[in-house]
Short mmCIF file of C-alpha atoms (C1' of nucleotides) in Angstrom, two decimals:
data_model
loop_
_atom_site.label_atom_id
_atom_site.label_comp_id
_atom_site.label_asym_id
_atom_site.label_seq_id
_atom_site.Cartn_x
_atom_site.Cartn_y
_atom_site.Cartn_z
CA UNK A 121 129.22 10.74 -9.84
CA UNK A 122 126.15 8.59 -10.19
CA UNK A 123 125.45 8.87 -13.87
CA UNK A 124 122.07 8.50 -15.45
CA UNK A 125 121.37 5.28 -17.22
CA UNK A 126 121.11 6.85 -20.65
CA UNK A 127 124.45 8.50 -20.14
CA UNK A 128 126.09 5.22 -19.22
CA UNK A 129 124.74 3.61 -22.33
CA UNK A 130 125.90 6.43 -24.52
CA UNK A 131 129.28 6.15 -22.91
CA UNK A 132 129.64 2.47 -23.73
CA UNK A 133 128.65 3.18 -27.31
CA UNK A 134 131.20 5.95 -27.46
CA UNK A 135 133.88 3.74 -25.94
CA UNK A 136 133.23 1.03 -28.51
CA UNK A 137 133.28 3.45 -31.41
CA UNK A 138 136.44 5.02 -30.12
CA UNK A 139 138.21 1.69 -29.75
CA UNK A 140 136.99 0.64 -33.17
CA UNK A 141 138.26 3.84 -34.75
CA UNK A 142 141.69 3.21 -33.34
CA UNK A 143 141.72 -0.43 -34.40
CA UNK A 144 140.29 0.12 -37.87
CA UNK A 145 142.63 3.01 -38.53
CA UNK A 146 145.75 1.14 -37.54
CA UNK A 147 145.33 -2.43 -38.74
CA UNK A 148 142.30 -2.04 -41.00
CA UNK A 149 138.81 -3.42 -40.70
CA UNK A 150 139.58 -6.98 -41.77
CA UNK A 151 142.43 -7.47 -39.35
CA UNK A 152 140.67 -5.90 -36.40
CA UNK A 153 139.65 -8.48 -33.84
CA UNK A 154 136.35 -7.81 -32.16
CA UNK A 155 137.57 -9.50 -29.00
CA UNK A 156 140.62 -7.30 -28.81
CA UNK A 157 138.74 -4.19 -29.76
CA UNK A 158 136.05 -4.65 -27.14
CA UNK A 159 138.56 -5.61 -24.48
CA UNK A 160 140.37 -2.38 -25.23
CA UNK A 161 137.15 -0.62 -24.33
CA UNK A 162 136.76 -2.67 -21.16
CA UNK A 163 133.84 -4.63 -22.58
CA UNK A 164 133.08 -7.85 -24.42
CA UNK A 165 131.66 -8.74 -27.80
CA UNK A 166 128.26 -8.99 -26.20
CA UNK A 167 128.05 -5.23 -25.92
CA UNK A 168 129.14 -4.82 -29.49
CA UNK A 169 126.49 -7.12 -30.87
CA UNK A 170 123.88 -5.56 -28.66
CA UNK A 171 124.51 -2.02 -29.81
CA UNK A 172 125.68 -2.38 -33.36
CA UNK A 173 124.49 -5.79 -34.49
CA UNK A 174 127.94 -6.85 -35.57
CA UNK A 175 131.22 -5.74 -37.04
CA UNK A 176 129.65 -4.09 -40.07
CA UNK A 177 127.29 -2.09 -37.90
CA UNK A 178 130.20 -0.86 -35.87
CA UNK A 179 131.99 0.25 -39.01
CA UNK A 180 128.90 2.13 -40.07
CA UNK A 181 128.80 3.93 -36.76
CA UNK A 182 132.47 4.79 -36.96
CA UNK A 183 132.11 6.15 -40.47
CA UNK A 184 129.06 8.14 -39.47
CA UNK A 185 131.04 9.76 -36.70
CA UNK A 186 133.99 10.61 -38.92
CA UNK A 187 131.67 11.88 -41.62
CA UNK A 188 129.95 14.13 -39.11
CA UNK A 189 133.26 15.55 -38.01
CA UNK A 190 134.27 16.25 -41.58
CA UNK A 191 130.92 17.86 -42.20
CA UNK A 192 131.46 20.20 -39.29
CA UNK A 193 134.91 21.17 -40.41
CA UNK A 194 133.79 21.76 -43.97
CA UNK A 195 130.85 23.87 -42.83
CA UNK A 196 133.24 26.34 -41.28
CA UNK A 197 135.17 26.61 -44.52
CA UNK A 198 132.06 27.21 -46.58
CA UNK A 199 130.78 29.87 -44.21
CA UNK A 200 133.97 31.84 -44.57
CA UNK A 201 133.84 31.82 -48.35
CA UNK A 202 133.05 34.97 -50.27
CA UNK A 203 131.00 33.45 -53.05
CA UNK A 204 129.21 30.23 -53.85
CA UNK A 205 131.92 29.34 -56.31
CA UNK A 206 134.66 30.13 -53.86
CA UNK A 207 132.90 28.12 -51.20
CA UNK A 208 132.59 25.20 -53.55
CA UNK A 209 136.24 25.24 -54.47
CA UNK A 210 137.46 25.74 -50.93
CA UNK A 211 135.27 22.96 -49.70
CA UNK A 212 136.71 20.56 -52.24
CA UNK A 213 140.24 21.53 -51.39
CA UNK A 214 139.43 21.16 -47.72
CA UNK A 215 138.08 17.73 -48.38
CA UNK A 216 141.30 16.68 -50.04
CA UNK A 217 143.26 17.78 -47.01
CA UNK A 218 141.02 15.86 -44.65
CA UNK A 219 140.91 12.79 -46.82
CA UNK A 220 144.66 12.57 -46.60
CA UNK A 221 144.52 11.89 -42.89
CA UNK A 222 145.31 8.21 -42.36
CA UNK A 223 142.25 7.55 -40.26
CA UNK A 224 139.86 8.95 -42.84
CA UNK A 225 141.65 7.28 -45.67
CA UNK A 226 141.86 3.83 -44.24
CA UNK A 227 138.38 3.69 -42.73
CA UNK A 228 136.19 5.84 -44.94
CA UNK A 229 137.88 5.63 -48.31
CA UNK A 230 139.34 2.15 -48.43
CA UNK A 231 137.52 -0.18 -46.06
CA UNK A 232 134.19 1.61 -46.17
CA UNK A 233 133.37 1.05 -49.82
CA UNK A 234 134.69 -2.51 -49.76
CA UNK A 235 132.60 -3.53 -46.77
CA UNK A 236 129.51 -1.37 -47.13
CA UNK A 237 129.44 -0.82 -50.87
CA UNK A 238 128.87 2.36 -52.80
CA UNK A 239 129.19 5.36 -50.43
CA UNK A 240 126.16 7.13 -51.85
CA UNK A 241 124.01 4.37 -50.41
CA UNK A 242 125.33 4.72 -46.89
CA UNK A 243 123.00 5.86 -44.15
CA UNK A 244 125.51 8.52 -43.16
CA UNK A 245 125.63 9.66 -46.79
CA UNK A 246 129.16 10.45 -47.74
CA UNK A 247 129.59 14.09 -46.87
CA UNK A 248 131.63 14.94 -49.90
CA UNK A 249 129.02 13.79 -52.37
CA UNK A 250 126.09 15.44 -50.67
CA UNK A 251 127.86 18.75 -50.14
CA UNK A 252 129.23 18.86 -53.65
CA UNK A 253 125.86 18.08 -55.12
CA UNK A 254 124.23 20.91 -53.23
CA UNK A 255 126.93 23.35 -54.20
CA UNK A 256 126.63 22.42 -57.85
CA UNK A 257 122.88 22.85 -57.81
CA UNK A 258 123.24 26.31 -56.34
CA UNK A 259 125.89 27.24 -58.87
CA UNK A 260 123.65 26.15 -61.70
CA UNK A 261 120.80 28.23 -60.34
CA UNK A 262 123.11 31.19 -60.09
CA UNK A 263 124.16 30.51 -63.68
CA UNK A 264 127.79 30.42 -62.69
CA UNK A 265 128.39 26.99 -64.18
CA UNK A 266 127.00 25.08 -67.14
CA UNK A 267 123.84 23.05 -66.63
CA UNK A 268 125.39 19.68 -65.88
CA UNK A 269 123.63 16.96 -63.93
CA UNK A 270 124.41 17.86 -60.31
CA UNK A 271 124.44 14.35 -58.92
CA UNK A 272 126.50 12.81 -61.71
CA UNK A 273 128.99 15.64 -61.60
CA UNK A 274 129.14 15.49 -57.82
CA UNK A 275 130.10 11.84 -58.09
CA UNK A 276 132.75 12.64 -60.64
CA UNK A 277 134.19 15.36 -58.45
CA UNK A 278 134.08 13.42 -55.21
CA UNK A 279 135.77 10.55 -56.98
CA UNK A 280 138.44 12.87 -58.27
CA UNK A 281 139.05 14.22 -54.80
CA UNK A 282 139.29 10.71 -53.45
CA UNK A 283 141.75 9.69 -56.13
CA UNK A 284 143.85 12.74 -55.43
CA UNK A 285 143.83 12.04 -51.71
CA UNK A 286 145.00 8.47 -52.12
CA UNK A 287 147.76 9.65 -54.36
CA UNK A 288 148.88 12.42 -52.06
CA UNK A 289 148.91 10.16 -49.05
CA UNK A 290 151.25 7.69 -50.70
CA UNK A 291 153.42 10.28 -52.40
CA UNK A 292 157.04 10.83 -51.45
CA UNK A 293 156.42 14.51 -50.92
CA UNK A 294 152.79 14.88 -49.83
CA UNK A 295 152.99 18.65 -49.63
CA UNK A 296 154.16 19.06 -53.19
CA UNK A 297 151.73 16.44 -54.40
CA UNK A 298 148.90 18.22 -52.68
CA UNK A 299 149.73 21.43 -54.45
CA UNK A 300 149.88 19.76 -57.83
CA UNK A 301 146.59 18.03 -57.21
CA UNK A 302 144.88 21.25 -56.22
CA UNK A 303 146.16 22.97 -59.35
CA UNK A 304 144.94 20.15 -61.53
CA UNK A 305 141.62 20.22 -59.77
CA UNK A 306 141.21 23.93 -60.36
CA UNK A 307 141.87 23.47 -64.05
CA UNK A 308 139.29 20.71 -64.25
CA UNK A 309 136.51 22.50 -62.46
CA UNK A 310 137.25 25.61 -64.51
CA UNK A 311 135.59 23.63 -67.28
CA UNK A 312 132.33 23.88 -65.39
CA UNK A 313 132.20 27.65 -65.52
CA UNK A 314 130.07 29.47 -68.04
CA UNK A 315 132.55 32.26 -68.50
CA UNK A 316 135.51 30.88 -70.35
CA UNK A 317 138.05 32.60 -68.19
CA UNK A 318 141.25 30.61 -67.91
CA UNK A 319 142.03 28.90 -64.68
CA UNK A 320 143.40 31.22 -62.05
CA UNK A 321 147.19 31.65 -62.24
CA UNK B 1142 147.37 -35.62 -74.85
CA UNK B 1143 150.42 -35.77 -72.70
CA UNK B 1144 150.92 -32.14 -71.82
CA UNK B 1145 154.24 -30.63 -71.04
CA UNK B 1146 154.96 -29.96 -67.42
CA UNK B 1147 155.08 -26.21 -67.82
CA UNK B 1148 151.71 -26.29 -69.49
CA UNK B 1149 150.18 -28.27 -66.66
CA UNK B 1150 151.50 -25.80 -64.14
CA UNK B 1151 150.22 -22.88 -66.12
CA UNK B 1152 146.89 -24.61 -66.30
CA UNK B 1153 146.61 -25.00 -62.55
CA UNK B 1154 147.45 -21.37 -62.10
CA UNK B 1155 144.84 -20.44 -64.63
CA UNK B 1156 142.26 -22.67 -62.98
CA UNK B 1157 142.92 -21.10 -59.62
CA UNK B 1158 142.72 -17.58 -60.98
CA UNK B 1159 139.55 -18.41 -62.82
CA UNK B 1160 137.89 -19.89 -59.78
CA UNK B 1161 139.04 -16.95 -57.70
CA UNK B 1162 137.64 -14.46 -60.20
CA UNK B 1163 134.27 -16.12 -59.99
CA UNK B 1164 134.31 -16.29 -56.21
CA UNK B 1165 135.61 -12.77 -55.64
CA UNK B 1166 133.18 -11.32 -58.13
CA UNK B 1167 130.12 -12.97 -56.61
CA UNK B 1168 130.64 -12.96 -52.85
CA UNK B 1169 133.59 -10.59 -52.57
CA UNK B 1170 137.12 -11.18 -51.38
CA UNK B 1171 136.43 -11.35 -47.67
CA UNK B 1172 133.64 -13.91 -47.93
CA UNK B 1173 135.43 -16.13 -50.40
CA UNK B 1174 136.60 -19.34 -48.78
CA UNK B 1175 139.94 -20.60 -50.02
CA UNK B 1176 138.85 -24.17 -49.40
CA UNK B 1177 135.75 -23.74 -51.52
CA UNK B 1178 137.53 -21.79 -54.19
CA UNK B 1179 140.31 -24.32 -54.63
CA UNK B 1180 137.90 -27.24 -54.54
CA UNK B 1181 135.99 -25.55 -57.33
CA UNK B 1182 139.18 -25.73 -59.34
CA UNK B 1183 139.72 -29.37 -58.39
CA UNK B 1184 142.64 -28.52 -56.13
CA UNK B 1185 143.43 -27.79 -52.50
CA UNK B 1186 144.79 -24.84 -50.60
CA UNK B 1187 148.23 -26.33 -50.95
CA UNK B 1188 148.36 -25.37 -54.61
CA UNK B 1189 147.14 -21.90 -53.83
CA UNK B 1190 149.80 -21.23 -51.24
CA UNK B 1191 152.44 -22.71 -53.47
CA UNK B 1192 151.67 -20.54 -56.48
CA UNK B 1193 150.40 -17.33 -54.98
CA UNK B 1194 151.67 -17.30 -51.42
CA UNK B 1195 148.22 -16.72 -49.99
CA UNK B 1196 144.88 -15.10 -50.50
CA UNK B 1197 146.29 -11.67 -51.15
CA UNK B 1198 148.66 -12.98 -53.77
CA UNK B 1199 145.77 -14.63 -55.53
CA UNK B 1200 143.87 -11.36 -55.54
CA UNK B 1201 146.87 -9.63 -57.04
CA UNK B 1202 147.01 -12.19 -59.81
CA UNK B 1203 143.31 -11.86 -60.51
CA UNK B 1204 143.53 -8.08 -60.67
CA UNK B 1205 146.55 -8.28 -62.94
CA UNK B 1206 144.59 -10.46 -65.31
CA UNK B 1207 141.56 -8.20 -65.35
CA UNK B 1208 143.74 -5.15 -65.74
CA UNK B 1209 145.47 -6.72 -68.70
CA UNK B 1210 142.13 -7.43 -70.34
CA UNK B 1211 141.00 -3.87 -69.82
CA UNK B 1212 144.27 -2.64 -71.22
CA UNK B 1213 143.73 -4.65 -74.37
CA UNK B 1214 140.21 -3.42 -74.85
CA UNK B 1215 141.21 0.18 -74.30
CA UNK B 1216 144.10 -0.10 -76.73
CA UNK B 1217 141.65 -0.87 -79.51
CA UNK B 1218 139.61 2.19 -78.67
CA UNK B 1219 142.63 4.46 -78.67
CA UNK B 1220 143.89 3.12 -81.99
CA UNK B 1221 140.61 3.95 -83.66
CA UNK B 1222 140.61 7.51 -82.42
CA UNK B 1223 141.21 10.38 -84.84
CA UNK B 1224 143.25 12.60 -82.56
CA UNK B 1225 145.14 12.42 -79.32
CA UNK B 1226 142.39 14.34 -77.62
CA UNK B 1227 139.69 12.17 -79.06
CA UNK B 1228 141.62 9.08 -78.05
CA UNK B 1229 141.98 10.38 -74.53
CA UNK B 1230 138.29 11.13 -74.18
CA UNK B 1231 137.15 7.89 -75.75
CA UNK B 1232 139.51 5.94 -73.56
CA UNK B 1233 138.07 7.52 -70.45
CA UNK B 1234 134.54 6.87 -71.55
CA UNK B 1235 135.47 3.32 -72.40
CA UNK B 1236 136.93 2.91 -68.97
CA UNK B 1237 133.71 4.02 -67.35
CA UNK B 1238 131.80 1.42 -69.31
CA UNK B 1239 134.17 -1.35 -68.31
CA UNK B 1240 134.33 -0.25 -64.70
CA UNK B 1241 130.59 -0.67 -64.48
CA UNK B 1242 130.86 -4.40 -65.05
CA UNK B 1243 130.21 -6.12 -61.71
CA UNK B 1244 133.35 -8.21 -61.84
CA UNK B 1245 135.62 -5.23 -62.41
CA UNK B 1246 133.80 -3.15 -59.88
CA UNK B 1247 133.75 -5.63 -57.06
CA UNK B 1248 137.27 -6.97 -57.49
CA UNK B 1249 139.33 -4.12 -58.85
CA UNK B 1250 137.55 -1.05 -57.56
CA UNK B 1251 136.20 -2.10 -54.18
CA UNK B 1252 138.15 -5.03 -52.76
CA UNK B 1253 141.42 -4.23 -54.51
CA UNK B 1254 142.15 -0.92 -52.81
CA UNK B 1255 140.93 -2.17 -49.44
CA UNK B 1256 143.14 -5.25 -49.45
CA UNK B 1257 146.15 -4.09 -51.45
CA UNK B 1258 146.10 -0.38 -50.77
CA UNK B 1259 146.47 2.49 -53.18
CA UNK B 1260 146.16 1.22 -56.76
CA UNK B 1261 149.07 3.25 -58.04
CA UNK B 1262 151.38 1.11 -55.95
CA UNK B 1263 150.17 -2.18 -57.40
CA UNK B 1264 152.54 -4.32 -59.40
CA UNK B 1265 149.95 -4.53 -62.18
CA UNK B 1266 149.70 -0.72 -62.12
CA UNK B 1267 146.14 0.32 -62.48
CA UNK B 1268 145.58 0.64 -66.19
CA UNK B 1269 143.43 3.70 -65.98
CA UNK B 1270 146.01 5.78 -64.18
CA UNK B 1271 148.91 4.80 -66.38
CA UNK B 1272 147.05 5.31 -69.62
CA UNK B 1273 145.57 8.61 -68.57
CA UNK B 1274 148.92 9.89 -67.46
CA UNK B 1275 150.48 9.04 -70.81
CA UNK B 1276 147.66 10.65 -72.73
CA UNK B 1277 147.90 13.81 -70.69
CA UNK B 1278 151.62 14.07 -71.22
CA UNK B 1279 151.18 13.77 -74.95
CA UNK B 1280 148.42 16.35 -74.94
CA UNK B 1281 150.60 18.77 -73.07
CA UNK B 1282 153.41 18.26 -75.56
CA UNK B 1283 151.00 18.87 -78.38
CA UNK B 1284 149.88 22.02 -76.57
CA UNK B 1285 146.28 20.89 -76.68
CA UNK B 1286 145.78 21.21 -72.96
CA UNK B 1287 147.14 23.44 -70.25
CA UNK B 1288 150.40 22.45 -68.57
CA UNK B 1289 149.01 20.61 -65.58
CA UNK B 1290 150.94 17.96 -63.67
CA UNK B 1291 150.25 14.79 -65.63
CA UNK B 1292 150.36 12.35 -62.76
CA UNK B 1293 148.31 14.42 -60.37
CA UNK B 1294 145.71 15.11 -62.99
CA UNK B 1295 145.66 11.48 -64.06
CA UNK B 1296 144.85 10.54 -60.48
CA UNK B 1297 142.09 13.12 -60.36
CA UNK B 1298 140.60 11.85 -63.59
CA UNK B 1299 140.87 8.17 -62.80
CA UNK B 1300 139.26 8.88 -59.47
CA UNK B 1301 136.46 10.74 -61.18
CA UNK B 1302 135.89 7.85 -63.56
CA UNK B 1303 135.83 5.45 -60.65
CA UNK B 1304 133.34 7.57 -58.77
CA UNK B 1305 131.15 7.79 -61.82
CA UNK B 1306 131.29 4.05 -62.33
CA UNK B 1307 130.26 3.26 -58.80
CA UNK B 1308 127.37 5.66 -59.14
CA UNK B 1309 126.23 4.30 -62.48
CA UNK B 1310 126.38 0.73 -61.28
CA UNK B 1311 124.09 1.42 -58.35
CA UNK B 1312 121.76 3.79 -60.19
CA UNK B 1313 118.16 2.93 -60.91
CA UNK B 1314 118.67 3.60 -64.60
CA UNK B 1315 122.30 2.83 -65.38
CA UNK B 1316 121.96 3.82 -69.02
CA UNK B 1317 120.66 7.27 -68.23
CA UNK B 1318 123.16 7.68 -65.43
CA UNK B 1319 125.97 6.73 -67.75
CA UNK B 1320 124.96 9.40 -70.21
CA UNK B 1321 124.79 12.06 -67.53
CA UNK B 1322 128.15 11.04 -66.17
CA UNK B 1323 129.77 11.21 -69.58
CA UNK B 1324 128.34 14.66 -70.18
CA UNK B 1325 129.60 15.86 -66.84
CA UNK B 1326 132.96 14.35 -67.57
CA UNK B 1327 133.21 16.11 -70.90
CA UNK B 1328 132.47 19.43 -69.27
CA UNK B 1329 135.15 18.85 -66.66
CA UNK B 1330 137.91 17.82 -69.03
CA UNK B 1331 137.01 20.73 -71.29
CA UNK B 1332 138.64 22.79 -68.58
CA UNK B 1333 141.94 21.21 -69.52
CA UNK B 1334 141.92 22.53 -73.06
CA UNK B 1335 143.85 25.59 -74.05
CA UNK B 1336 141.24 26.79 -76.49
CA UNK B 1337 138.28 27.99 -74.49
CA UNK B 1338 135.72 26.39 -76.73
CA UNK B 1339 132.61 25.40 -74.82
CA UNK B 1340 131.96 21.75 -74.21
CA UNK B 1341 130.56 19.98 -77.23
CA UNK B 1342 126.76 20.17 -77.52
"C1'" DT C 1147 170.78 -44.24 -61.05
"C1'" DC C 1148 170.50 -41.53 -57.31
"C1'" DA C 1149 169.91 -36.97 -55.23
"C1'" DT C 1150 167.28 -33.02 -55.36
"C1'" DT C 1151 163.84 -30.02 -56.49
"C1'" DT C 1152 159.13 -29.12 -57.70
"C1'" DA C 1153 154.08 -29.22 -57.32
"C1'" DC C 1154 150.93 -30.14 -54.89
"C1'" DA C 1155 148.03 -32.68 -50.76
"C1'" DT C 1156 147.20 -33.47 -45.88
"C1'" DA C 1157 147.07 -32.51 -41.01
"C1'" DC C 1158 146.97 -29.51 -37.20
"C1'" DA C 1159 146.88 -25.53 -34.26
"C1'" DC C 1160 145.08 -21.15 -33.78
"C1'" DT C 1161 142.10 -17.35 -34.33
"C1'" DT C 1162 137.75 -15.40 -35.18
"C1'" DC C 1163 132.98 -14.90 -35.74
"C1'" DG C 1164 127.86 -15.51 -34.82
"C1'" DT C 1165 124.49 -17.19 -31.83
"C1'" DA C 1166 122.34 -18.86 -27.96
"C1'" DT C 1167 121.87 -18.37 -23.40
"C1'" DG C 1168 122.58 -16.40 -18.77
"C1'" DT C 1169 122.35 -12.50 -15.31
"C1'" DG C 1170 121.87 -8.61 -12.60
"C1'" DA C 1171 120.00 -4.10 -12.49
"C1'" DA C 1172 116.76 -0.66 -13.92
"C1'" DA C 1173 112.09 0.42 -15.40
"C1'" DA C 1174 107.25 -0.54 -15.57
"C1'" DA C 1175 103.21 -2.46 -13.96
"C1'" DT C 1176 100.14 -3.77 -10.44
"C1'" DA D 316 105.97 -1.96 -2.33
"C1'" DT D 317 106.32 -5.91 -4.75
"C1'" DT D 318 106.32 -8.25 -8.83
"C1'" DT D 319 107.15 -8.52 -13.59
"C1'" DT D 320 109.32 -7.27 -17.60
"C1'" DT D 321 112.80 -5.28 -20.23
"C1'" DC D 322 117.32 -3.87 -21.02
"C1'" DA D 323 122.43 -3.94 -21.19
"C1'" DC D 324 125.63 -6.50 -21.19
"C1'" DA D 325 128.70 -11.14 -20.19
"C1'" DT D 326 129.60 -16.00 -20.97
"C1'" DA D 327 129.74 -20.29 -23.43
"C1'" DC D 328 129.83 -22.93 -27.46
"C1'" DG D 329 130.04 -24.45 -32.16
"C1'" DA D 330 131.40 -23.71 -36.83
"C1'" DA D 331 134.55 -21.81 -40.16
"C1'" DG D 332 138.51 -20.20 -41.96
"C1'" DT D 333 143.54 -19.31 -42.17
"C1'" DG D 334 148.59 -20.12 -42.06
"C1'" DT D 335 152.10 -23.40 -41.38
"C1'" DA D 336 154.44 -27.52 -41.10
"C1'" DT D 337 154.94 -31.72 -43.02
"C1'" DG D 338 154.29 -35.51 -46.36
"C1'" DT D 339 154.69 -37.44 -51.13
"C1'" DA D 340 155.05 -38.62 -55.74
"C1'" DA D 341 156.72 -37.18 -60.00
"C1'" DA D 342 160.01 -34.66 -62.69
"C1'" DT D 343 164.53 -32.92 -63.30
"C1'" DG D 344 169.60 -32.98 -63.25
"C1'" DA D 345 174.11 -34.93 -62.52
#
DNA sequence: TCATTTACATACACTTCGTATGTGAAAAAT
DNA sequence: ATTTTTCACATACGAAGTGTATGTAAATGA
């Protein structure tokens, strides 16, 4: 019952992040009141400022947590893939599916960039960009794709995935939209491949 | 000297939008004070609420204006193109260049989506998406590219361009980054083409 | 000419944020 | 074991900023 001090502290941090996630996801960052948010966690703004330095710091922590979760989920997908190329494609498709979730969309894709600026500069490093970049580099080494700049192309691709996700989320029929987006994506990335095989049927 | 009433009104609107553009572009939407902004235009918040209904409405008006300007600039590029495909590619590249401008980036690409939500739902309709969609449709009709879903693919592409722009803007060497991004982009959209010709050298 | 609408300004109440300061408990030092 | 220091938070306060409600003078219309 008697918890260690470090555990208590970690728990308060977790409670704040959890409350913030809920608040940010539902009403957005700008309309989230720190007083309300902290009260929801059974604390006050004092704790928030102590641990995160302010509202922005809390957002960073929330995004880092979500990013880590996405990273874990994507890792599973990549491990199950048969080839580097397949892993790359599946990972991108997986990212689209995750980015459609309201929480991810609102916090990481919309509010995040507006408040914290370009995602590639975040401490948590936007998972999508980093993963895609690594995949591309490997694919170039394996001579599967043309020798494009990995970072630039990773940014292009992650942007494309983001755009698709926003569209899917606000579409009348998200399922159908998702399928169309994936097909379009496959056609686009087919351009990367050295062999000029047409996009898969 | 004595201006017509309608002209005066239009002038106040223009002054407000102009002041807002400057404020939003420099300190961002969230940190722009309506009191300051309106004072800069020689007015008060009363005028702002009267004409635009609030801060959000003002942002919408600013984005609409910027979007219209971009539209005009892109139209010139497209007109000068030799083919539909060339026009499409040049338009996209032109969009990247414009999206790198700090004003466009901060207001339209970062704050816009966070405050107003998905760009495709905006009244001003994000220029990039609409134009790209139209180009794609034409290219499909001309049988230049594969029969992808025009809207879905337009969202993918506009997202990619946005991602590239954000990256270029925050890169150490924006000029070099821009070139790399364009090359990557060309490789990607080459995947759309029916003929399997490799990306241009 | 008088009523009404329009285009703004002013005033006020409310929320929110950052900081400065306070406090009790744990950890460290002696 | 006692004292001192640090830490993890809470409380209090001041400064902005926002939305609304109201005021007003000029322009419009009958």
